[in-house]
Short mmCIF file of C-alpha atoms in Angstrom, two decimals:
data_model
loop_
_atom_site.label_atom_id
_atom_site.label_comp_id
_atom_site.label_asym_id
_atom_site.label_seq_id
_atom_site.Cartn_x
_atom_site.Cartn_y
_atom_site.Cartn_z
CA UNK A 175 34.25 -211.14 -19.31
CA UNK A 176 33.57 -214.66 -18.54
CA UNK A 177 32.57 -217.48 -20.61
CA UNK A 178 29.17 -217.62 -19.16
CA UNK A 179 28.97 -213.68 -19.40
CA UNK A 180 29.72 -213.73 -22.86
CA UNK A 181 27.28 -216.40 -23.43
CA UNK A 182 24.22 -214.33 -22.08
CA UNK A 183 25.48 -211.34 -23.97
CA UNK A 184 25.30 -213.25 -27.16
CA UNK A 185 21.54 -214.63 -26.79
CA UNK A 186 20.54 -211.79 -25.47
CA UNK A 187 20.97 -207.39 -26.29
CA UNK A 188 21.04 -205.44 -23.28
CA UNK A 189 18.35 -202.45 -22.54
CA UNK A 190 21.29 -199.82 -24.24
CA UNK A 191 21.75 -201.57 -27.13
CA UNK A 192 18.08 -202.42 -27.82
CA UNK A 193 17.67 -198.78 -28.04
CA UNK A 194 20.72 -197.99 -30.16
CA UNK A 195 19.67 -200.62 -32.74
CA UNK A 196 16.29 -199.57 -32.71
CA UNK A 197 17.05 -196.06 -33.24
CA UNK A 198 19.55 -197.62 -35.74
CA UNK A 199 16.95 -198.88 -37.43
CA UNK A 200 14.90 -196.37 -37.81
CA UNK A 201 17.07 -194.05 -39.57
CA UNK A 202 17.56 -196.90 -41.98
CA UNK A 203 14.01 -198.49 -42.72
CA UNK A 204 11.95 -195.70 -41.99
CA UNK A 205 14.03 -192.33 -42.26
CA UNK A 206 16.26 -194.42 -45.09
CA UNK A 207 19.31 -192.64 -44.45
CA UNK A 208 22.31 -194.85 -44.78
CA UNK A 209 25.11 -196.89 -43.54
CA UNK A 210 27.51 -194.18 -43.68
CA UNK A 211 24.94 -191.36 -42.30
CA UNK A 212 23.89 -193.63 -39.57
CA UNK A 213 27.90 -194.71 -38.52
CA UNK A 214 28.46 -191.02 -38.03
CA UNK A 215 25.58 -190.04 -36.36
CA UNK A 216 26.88 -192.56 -33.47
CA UNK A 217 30.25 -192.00 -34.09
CA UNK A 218 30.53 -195.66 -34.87
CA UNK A 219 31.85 -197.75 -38.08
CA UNK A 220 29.54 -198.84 -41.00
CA UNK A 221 30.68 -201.97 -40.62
CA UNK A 222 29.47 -202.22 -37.25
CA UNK A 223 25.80 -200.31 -38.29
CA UNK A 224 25.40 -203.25 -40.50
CA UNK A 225 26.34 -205.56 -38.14
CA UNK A 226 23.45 -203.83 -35.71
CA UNK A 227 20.90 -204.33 -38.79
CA UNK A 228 21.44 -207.59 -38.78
CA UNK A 229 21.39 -208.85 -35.43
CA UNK A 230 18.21 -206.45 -35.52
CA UNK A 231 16.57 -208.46 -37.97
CA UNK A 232 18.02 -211.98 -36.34
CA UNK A 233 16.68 -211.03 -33.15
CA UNK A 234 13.26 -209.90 -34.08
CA UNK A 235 13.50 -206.23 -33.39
CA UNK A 236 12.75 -205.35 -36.92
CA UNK A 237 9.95 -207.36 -38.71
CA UNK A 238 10.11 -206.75 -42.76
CA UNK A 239 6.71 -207.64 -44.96
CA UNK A 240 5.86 -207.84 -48.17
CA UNK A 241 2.73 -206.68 -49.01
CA UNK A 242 0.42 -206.42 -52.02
CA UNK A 243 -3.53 -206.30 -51.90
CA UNK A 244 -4.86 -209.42 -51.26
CA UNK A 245 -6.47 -210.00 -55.17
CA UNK A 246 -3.05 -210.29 -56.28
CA UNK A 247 -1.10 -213.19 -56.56
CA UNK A 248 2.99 -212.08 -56.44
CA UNK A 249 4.20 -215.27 -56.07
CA UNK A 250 2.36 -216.65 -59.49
CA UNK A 251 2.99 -213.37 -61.02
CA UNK A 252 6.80 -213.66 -60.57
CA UNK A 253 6.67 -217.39 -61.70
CA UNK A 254 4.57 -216.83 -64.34
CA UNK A 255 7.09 -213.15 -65.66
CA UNK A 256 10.04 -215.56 -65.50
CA UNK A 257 8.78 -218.53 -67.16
CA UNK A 258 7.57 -216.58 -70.47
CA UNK A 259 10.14 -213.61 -70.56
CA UNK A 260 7.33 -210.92 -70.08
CA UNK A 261 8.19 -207.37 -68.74
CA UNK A 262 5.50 -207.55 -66.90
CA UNK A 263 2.65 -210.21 -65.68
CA UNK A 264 -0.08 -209.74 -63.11
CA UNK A 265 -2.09 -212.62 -61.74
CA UNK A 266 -5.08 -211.67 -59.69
CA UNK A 267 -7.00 -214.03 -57.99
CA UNK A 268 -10.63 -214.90 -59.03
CA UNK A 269 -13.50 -216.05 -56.79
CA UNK A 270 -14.23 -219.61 -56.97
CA UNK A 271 -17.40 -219.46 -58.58
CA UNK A 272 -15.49 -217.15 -61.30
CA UNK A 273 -12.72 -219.72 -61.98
CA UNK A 274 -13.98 -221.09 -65.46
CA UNK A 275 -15.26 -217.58 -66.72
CA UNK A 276 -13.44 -216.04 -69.97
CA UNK A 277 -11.93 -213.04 -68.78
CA UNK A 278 -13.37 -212.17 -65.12
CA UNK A 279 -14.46 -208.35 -64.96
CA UNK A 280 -11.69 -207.69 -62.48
CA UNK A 281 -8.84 -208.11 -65.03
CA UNK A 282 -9.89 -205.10 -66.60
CA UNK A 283 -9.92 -203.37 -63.42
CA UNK A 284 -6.30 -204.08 -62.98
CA UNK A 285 -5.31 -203.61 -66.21
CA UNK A 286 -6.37 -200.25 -66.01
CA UNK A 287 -4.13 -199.79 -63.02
CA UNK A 288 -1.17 -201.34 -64.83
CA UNK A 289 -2.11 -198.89 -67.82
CA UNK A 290 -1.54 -195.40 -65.28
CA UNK A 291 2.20 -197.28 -64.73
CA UNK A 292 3.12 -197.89 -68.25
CA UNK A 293 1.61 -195.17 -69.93
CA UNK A 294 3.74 -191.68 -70.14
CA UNK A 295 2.61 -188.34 -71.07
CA UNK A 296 2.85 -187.74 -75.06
CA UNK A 297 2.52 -191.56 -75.43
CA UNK A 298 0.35 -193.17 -78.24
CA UNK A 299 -2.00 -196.00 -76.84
CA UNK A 300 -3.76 -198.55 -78.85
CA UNK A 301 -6.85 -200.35 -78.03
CA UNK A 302 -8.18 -203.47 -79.88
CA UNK A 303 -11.40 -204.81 -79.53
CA UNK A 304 -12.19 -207.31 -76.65
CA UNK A 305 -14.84 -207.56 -73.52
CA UNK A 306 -10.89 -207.16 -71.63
CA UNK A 307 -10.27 -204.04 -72.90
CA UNK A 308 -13.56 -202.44 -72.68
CA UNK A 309 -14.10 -203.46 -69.34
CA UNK A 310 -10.02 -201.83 -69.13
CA UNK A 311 -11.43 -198.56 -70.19
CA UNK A 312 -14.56 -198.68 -68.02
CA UNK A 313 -12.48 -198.61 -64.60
CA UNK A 314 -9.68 -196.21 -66.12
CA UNK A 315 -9.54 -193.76 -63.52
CA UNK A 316 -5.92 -192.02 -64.35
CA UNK A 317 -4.02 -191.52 -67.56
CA UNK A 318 -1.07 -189.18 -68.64
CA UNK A 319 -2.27 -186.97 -71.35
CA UNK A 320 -1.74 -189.11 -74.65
CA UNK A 321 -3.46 -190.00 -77.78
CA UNK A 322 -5.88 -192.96 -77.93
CA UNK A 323 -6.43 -194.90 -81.17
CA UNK A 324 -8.35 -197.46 -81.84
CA UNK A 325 -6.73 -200.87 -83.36
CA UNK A 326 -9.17 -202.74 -84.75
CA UNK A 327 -12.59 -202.64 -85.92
CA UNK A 328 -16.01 -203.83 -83.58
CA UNK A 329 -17.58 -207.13 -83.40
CA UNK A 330 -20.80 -205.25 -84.99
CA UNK A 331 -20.74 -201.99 -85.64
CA UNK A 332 -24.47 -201.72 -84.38
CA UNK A 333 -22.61 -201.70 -80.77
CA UNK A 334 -20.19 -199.61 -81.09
CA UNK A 335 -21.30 -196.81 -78.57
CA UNK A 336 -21.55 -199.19 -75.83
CA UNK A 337 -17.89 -201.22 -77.30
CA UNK A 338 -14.31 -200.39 -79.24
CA UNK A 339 -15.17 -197.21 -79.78
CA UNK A 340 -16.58 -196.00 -76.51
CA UNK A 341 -13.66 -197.16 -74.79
CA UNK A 342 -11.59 -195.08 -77.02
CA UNK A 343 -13.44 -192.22 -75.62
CA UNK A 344 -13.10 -193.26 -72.48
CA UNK A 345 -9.63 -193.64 -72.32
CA UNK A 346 -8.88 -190.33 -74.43
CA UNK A 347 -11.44 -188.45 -71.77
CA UNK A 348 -9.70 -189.68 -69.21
CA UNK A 349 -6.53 -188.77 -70.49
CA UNK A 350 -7.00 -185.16 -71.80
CA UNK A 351 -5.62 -186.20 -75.61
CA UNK A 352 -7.26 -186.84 -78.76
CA UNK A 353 -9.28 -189.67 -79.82
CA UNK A 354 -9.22 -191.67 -83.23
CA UNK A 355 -11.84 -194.40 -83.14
CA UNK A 356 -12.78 -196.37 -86.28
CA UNK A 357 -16.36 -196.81 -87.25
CA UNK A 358 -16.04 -200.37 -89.21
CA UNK A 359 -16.51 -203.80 -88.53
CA UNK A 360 -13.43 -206.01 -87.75
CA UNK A 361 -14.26 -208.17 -90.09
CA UNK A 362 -15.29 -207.79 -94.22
CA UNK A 363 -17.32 -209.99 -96.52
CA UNK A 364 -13.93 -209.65 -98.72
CA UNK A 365 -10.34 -208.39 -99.35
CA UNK A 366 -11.86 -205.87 -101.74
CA UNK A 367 -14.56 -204.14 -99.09
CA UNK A 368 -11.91 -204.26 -96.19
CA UNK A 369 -9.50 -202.73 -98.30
CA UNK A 370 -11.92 -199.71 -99.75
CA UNK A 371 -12.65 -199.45 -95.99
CA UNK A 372 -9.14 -198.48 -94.92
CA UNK A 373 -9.01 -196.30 -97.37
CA UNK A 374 -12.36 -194.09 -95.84
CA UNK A 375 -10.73 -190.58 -94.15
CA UNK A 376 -11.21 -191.42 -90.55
CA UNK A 377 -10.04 -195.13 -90.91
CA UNK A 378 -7.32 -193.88 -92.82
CA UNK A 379 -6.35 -191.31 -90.16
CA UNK A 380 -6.36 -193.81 -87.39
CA UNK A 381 -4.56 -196.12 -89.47
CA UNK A 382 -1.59 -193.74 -89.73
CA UNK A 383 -1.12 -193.72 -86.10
CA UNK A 384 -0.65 -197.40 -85.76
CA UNK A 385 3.72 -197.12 -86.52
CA UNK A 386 3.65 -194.65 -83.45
CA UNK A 387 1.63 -196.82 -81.17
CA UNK A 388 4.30 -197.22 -77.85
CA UNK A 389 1.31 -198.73 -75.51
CA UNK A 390 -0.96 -201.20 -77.02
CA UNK A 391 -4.11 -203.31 -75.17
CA UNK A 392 -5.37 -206.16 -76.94
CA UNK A 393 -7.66 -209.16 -75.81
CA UNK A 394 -6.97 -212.96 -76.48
CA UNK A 395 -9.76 -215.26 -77.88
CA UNK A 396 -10.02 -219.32 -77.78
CA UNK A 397 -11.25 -221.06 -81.05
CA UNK A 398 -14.66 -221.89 -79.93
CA UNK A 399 -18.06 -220.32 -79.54
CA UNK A 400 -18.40 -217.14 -76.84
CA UNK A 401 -14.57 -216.92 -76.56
CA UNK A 402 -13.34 -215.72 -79.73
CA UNK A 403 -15.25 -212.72 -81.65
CA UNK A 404 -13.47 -213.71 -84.99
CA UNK A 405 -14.83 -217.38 -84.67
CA UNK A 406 -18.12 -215.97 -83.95
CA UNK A 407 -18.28 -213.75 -86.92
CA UNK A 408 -17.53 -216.70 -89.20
CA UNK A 409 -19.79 -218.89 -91.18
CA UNK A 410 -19.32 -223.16 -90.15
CA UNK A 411 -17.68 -223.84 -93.34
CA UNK A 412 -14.99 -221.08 -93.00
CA UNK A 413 -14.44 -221.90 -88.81
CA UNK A 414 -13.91 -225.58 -89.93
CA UNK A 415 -11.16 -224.63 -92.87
CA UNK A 416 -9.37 -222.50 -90.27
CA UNK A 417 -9.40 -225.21 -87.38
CA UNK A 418 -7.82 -227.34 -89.89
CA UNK A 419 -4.92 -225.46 -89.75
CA UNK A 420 -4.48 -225.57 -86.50
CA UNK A 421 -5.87 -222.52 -84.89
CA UNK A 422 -5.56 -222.52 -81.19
CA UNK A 423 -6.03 -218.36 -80.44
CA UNK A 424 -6.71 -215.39 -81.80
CA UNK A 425 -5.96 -211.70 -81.34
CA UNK A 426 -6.54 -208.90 -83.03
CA UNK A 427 -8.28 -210.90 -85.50
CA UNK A 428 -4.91 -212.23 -85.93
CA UNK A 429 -4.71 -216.18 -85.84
CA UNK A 430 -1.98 -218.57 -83.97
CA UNK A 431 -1.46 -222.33 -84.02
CA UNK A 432 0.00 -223.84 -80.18
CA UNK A 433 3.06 -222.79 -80.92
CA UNK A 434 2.38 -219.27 -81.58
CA UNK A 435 2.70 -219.19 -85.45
CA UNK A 436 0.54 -216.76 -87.30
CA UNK A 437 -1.76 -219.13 -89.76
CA UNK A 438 -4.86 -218.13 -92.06
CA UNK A 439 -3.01 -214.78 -92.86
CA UNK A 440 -5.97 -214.63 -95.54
CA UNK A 441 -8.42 -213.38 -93.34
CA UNK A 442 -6.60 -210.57 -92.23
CA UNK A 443 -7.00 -209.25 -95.47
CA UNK A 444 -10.54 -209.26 -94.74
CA UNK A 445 -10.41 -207.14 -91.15
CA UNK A 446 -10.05 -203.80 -90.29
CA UNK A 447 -7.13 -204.56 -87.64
CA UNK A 448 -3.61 -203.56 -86.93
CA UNK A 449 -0.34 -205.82 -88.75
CA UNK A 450 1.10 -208.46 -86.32
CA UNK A 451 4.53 -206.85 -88.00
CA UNK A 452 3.30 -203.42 -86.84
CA UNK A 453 2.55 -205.02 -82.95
CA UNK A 454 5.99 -206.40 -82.69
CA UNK A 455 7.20 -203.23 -83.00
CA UNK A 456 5.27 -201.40 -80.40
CA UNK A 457 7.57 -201.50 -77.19
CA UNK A 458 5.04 -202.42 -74.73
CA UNK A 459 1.74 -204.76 -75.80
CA UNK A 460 -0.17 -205.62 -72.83
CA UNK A 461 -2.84 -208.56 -73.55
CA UNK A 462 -5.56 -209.36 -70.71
CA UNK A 463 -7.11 -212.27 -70.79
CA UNK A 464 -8.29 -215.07 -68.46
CA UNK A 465 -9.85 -218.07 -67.25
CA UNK A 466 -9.11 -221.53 -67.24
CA UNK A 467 -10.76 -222.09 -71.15
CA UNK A 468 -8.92 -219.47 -72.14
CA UNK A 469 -5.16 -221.17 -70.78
CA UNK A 470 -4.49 -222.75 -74.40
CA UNK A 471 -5.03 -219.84 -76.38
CA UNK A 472 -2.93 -217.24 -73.95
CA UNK A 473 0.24 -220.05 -74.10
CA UNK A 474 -0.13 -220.01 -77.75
CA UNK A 475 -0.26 -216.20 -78.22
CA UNK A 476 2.41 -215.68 -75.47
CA UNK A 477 4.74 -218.32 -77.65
CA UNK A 478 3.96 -215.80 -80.50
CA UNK A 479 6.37 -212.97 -79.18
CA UNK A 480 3.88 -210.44 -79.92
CA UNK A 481 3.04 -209.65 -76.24
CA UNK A 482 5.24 -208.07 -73.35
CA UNK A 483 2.70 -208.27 -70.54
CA UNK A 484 0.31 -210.22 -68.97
CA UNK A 485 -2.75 -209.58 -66.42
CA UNK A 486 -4.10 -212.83 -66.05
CA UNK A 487 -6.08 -214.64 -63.24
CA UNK A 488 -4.81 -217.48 -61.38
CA UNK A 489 -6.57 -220.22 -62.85
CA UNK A 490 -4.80 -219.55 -66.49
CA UNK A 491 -1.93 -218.63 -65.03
CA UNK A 492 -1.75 -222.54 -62.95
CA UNK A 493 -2.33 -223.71 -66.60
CA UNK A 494 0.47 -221.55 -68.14
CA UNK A 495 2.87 -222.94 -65.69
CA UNK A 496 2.44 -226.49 -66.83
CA UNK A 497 2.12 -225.88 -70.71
CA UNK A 498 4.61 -227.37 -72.65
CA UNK A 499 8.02 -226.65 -72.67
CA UNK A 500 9.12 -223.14 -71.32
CA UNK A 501 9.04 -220.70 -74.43
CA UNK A 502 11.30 -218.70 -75.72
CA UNK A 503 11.72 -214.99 -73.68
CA UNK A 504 8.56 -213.00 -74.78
CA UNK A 505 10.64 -209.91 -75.13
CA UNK A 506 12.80 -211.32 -78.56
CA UNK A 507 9.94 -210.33 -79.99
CA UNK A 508 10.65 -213.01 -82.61
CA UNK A 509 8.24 -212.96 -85.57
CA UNK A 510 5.14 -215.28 -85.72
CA UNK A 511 4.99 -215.41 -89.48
CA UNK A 512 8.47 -216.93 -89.44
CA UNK A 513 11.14 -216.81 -91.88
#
């Protein structure tokens, strides 16, 4: 062959070898058979099939894409998994007009989706109270049979058809498995009430199932008015003693500083909630929470080690990415009442 042969031969494949390396191809991307299977199909080496995938892919014969649905975001969601440590984060993208709302309706919606992944047949799933996880439950639309219990008590027990507890229902009737709701407030006048409280039979029954929780949802809360149930619920005398320590979040009626330690550990004694100690041991907590208001308070909970997963929206998530310097990996689990 000449030197000008072999030139035109190496810009360009010839109408037989098109063919073979399409056919080639299609064992391997569509058919996925491989290498080896391929190489003795046409009596040829491996080596030289994966020489033919290549050039396929140089040349253009064999387009690969990488597709999700257009509300989510892979590229922050990647970014976003990496930089905190988390098993698993979602970032879905928010209309415009949506950007500065706590917690867009459409988190839930994936979340629920994210649930029918993580959740496994026999499983134990936990659901605290938030707008998040109720609007979670609402769009729930496939479960493995498991049992559903209920983490914490409502924002006012008045609403609890149409909150914690009706998403409970929801997620157990969805599911096939039993329900254990709890029909208490989240939050007491004092230690002494709370504490009688737990110790009613059905609180006490869901209680028990909190050490076997292996799923749990919770919701994340900013320390201002609308955004955080707990900060609603409190007089002005008690919200300004607990902003002087420093609260940036809460969850679970659970309270964090910005760098995700636990502080004001007195008024958990007053809620009907689950232990941060008994969280951290549940393999897989999946908080959903955005918005852009809301970026402070997820950083500060994520810092926390308490959480595994993340759906999130992309104007949090932008925030997240800047905050601070990168955490610790979400998955030490480390504890957020320290030492």
């Amino acid at each position: 062959m000449s030197g000008m042969s072999a030139g035109r031969s190496a810009m360009r494949m010839g109408p037989a070898e098109l063919v073979q390396a399409a056919a080639m191809a299609r064992r391997f991307y569509l058919e996925g058979k491989s290498k080896i299977q391929i190489a003795e199909e046409f009596g040829v080496s491996r080596f030289k099939v994966a020489r033919v995938l290549e050039t396929a892919l140089e040349r253009d014969l064999v387009r690969i894409e990488i597709r999700v649905p257009a509300e989510l975001d892979a590229e922050r969601s990647d970014a976003l998994r990496a930089r905190y440590g988390l098993r698993h984060a979602v970032v879905v993208e928010s209309p415009a007009e949506a950007a500065e709302t706590p917690d867009p309706e459409n988190l839930g919606e994936v979340a629920a989706d994210l649930l029918g992944e993580l959740v496994n047949e026999g499983d134990v799933l936990g659901l605290a109270w938030g707008r998040s996880t109720i609007h979670m439950a609402a769009a729930l639309d496939r479960l493995p049979p498991c049992t559903v219990v209920q983490l914490t008590g409502v924002y006012d027990a008045g609403t609890a058809e149409r909150g914690s507890v009706e998403a409970v229902r929801r997620a157990a009737q969805v599911s096939g498995g039993d329900a254990h709701p709890i029909y208490a407030p989240m939050l007491l006048p004092d230690a002494a009430t709370a504490q009688a409280l737990r110790h009613q039979t059905g609180i006490a029954r869901a209680f028990e199932y909190f050490d076997k929780v292996t799923v749990a949802c919770v919701s994340i809360g900013s320390w201002e008015p609308g955004i955080s149930t707990v900060h609603d619920m409190l007089s002005d005398e008690e919200r300004a003693h607990y902003a002087s320590l420093g609260v940036a979040a809460e969850m679970s009626a659970h309270l964090f500083d910005a760098e995700g330690r636990r502080v004001g550990r007195d008024l958990g004694e007053r809620c009907i909630t689950v232990k941060t100690d008994q969280l951290r041991r549940v393999p897989e907590v999946v908080a959903i929470a955005g918005g852009q208001r809301k970026g402070p308070a997820i950083d500060a909970v994520l810092r926390s080690g308490l959480v595994t997963s993340l759906v999130t929206d992309t104007s949090a998530a932008d925030y997240l990415m800047t905050a601070g310097p990168a955490p610790r990996s979400a998955l030490n689990r480390a504890d957020p009442d320290g030492p």
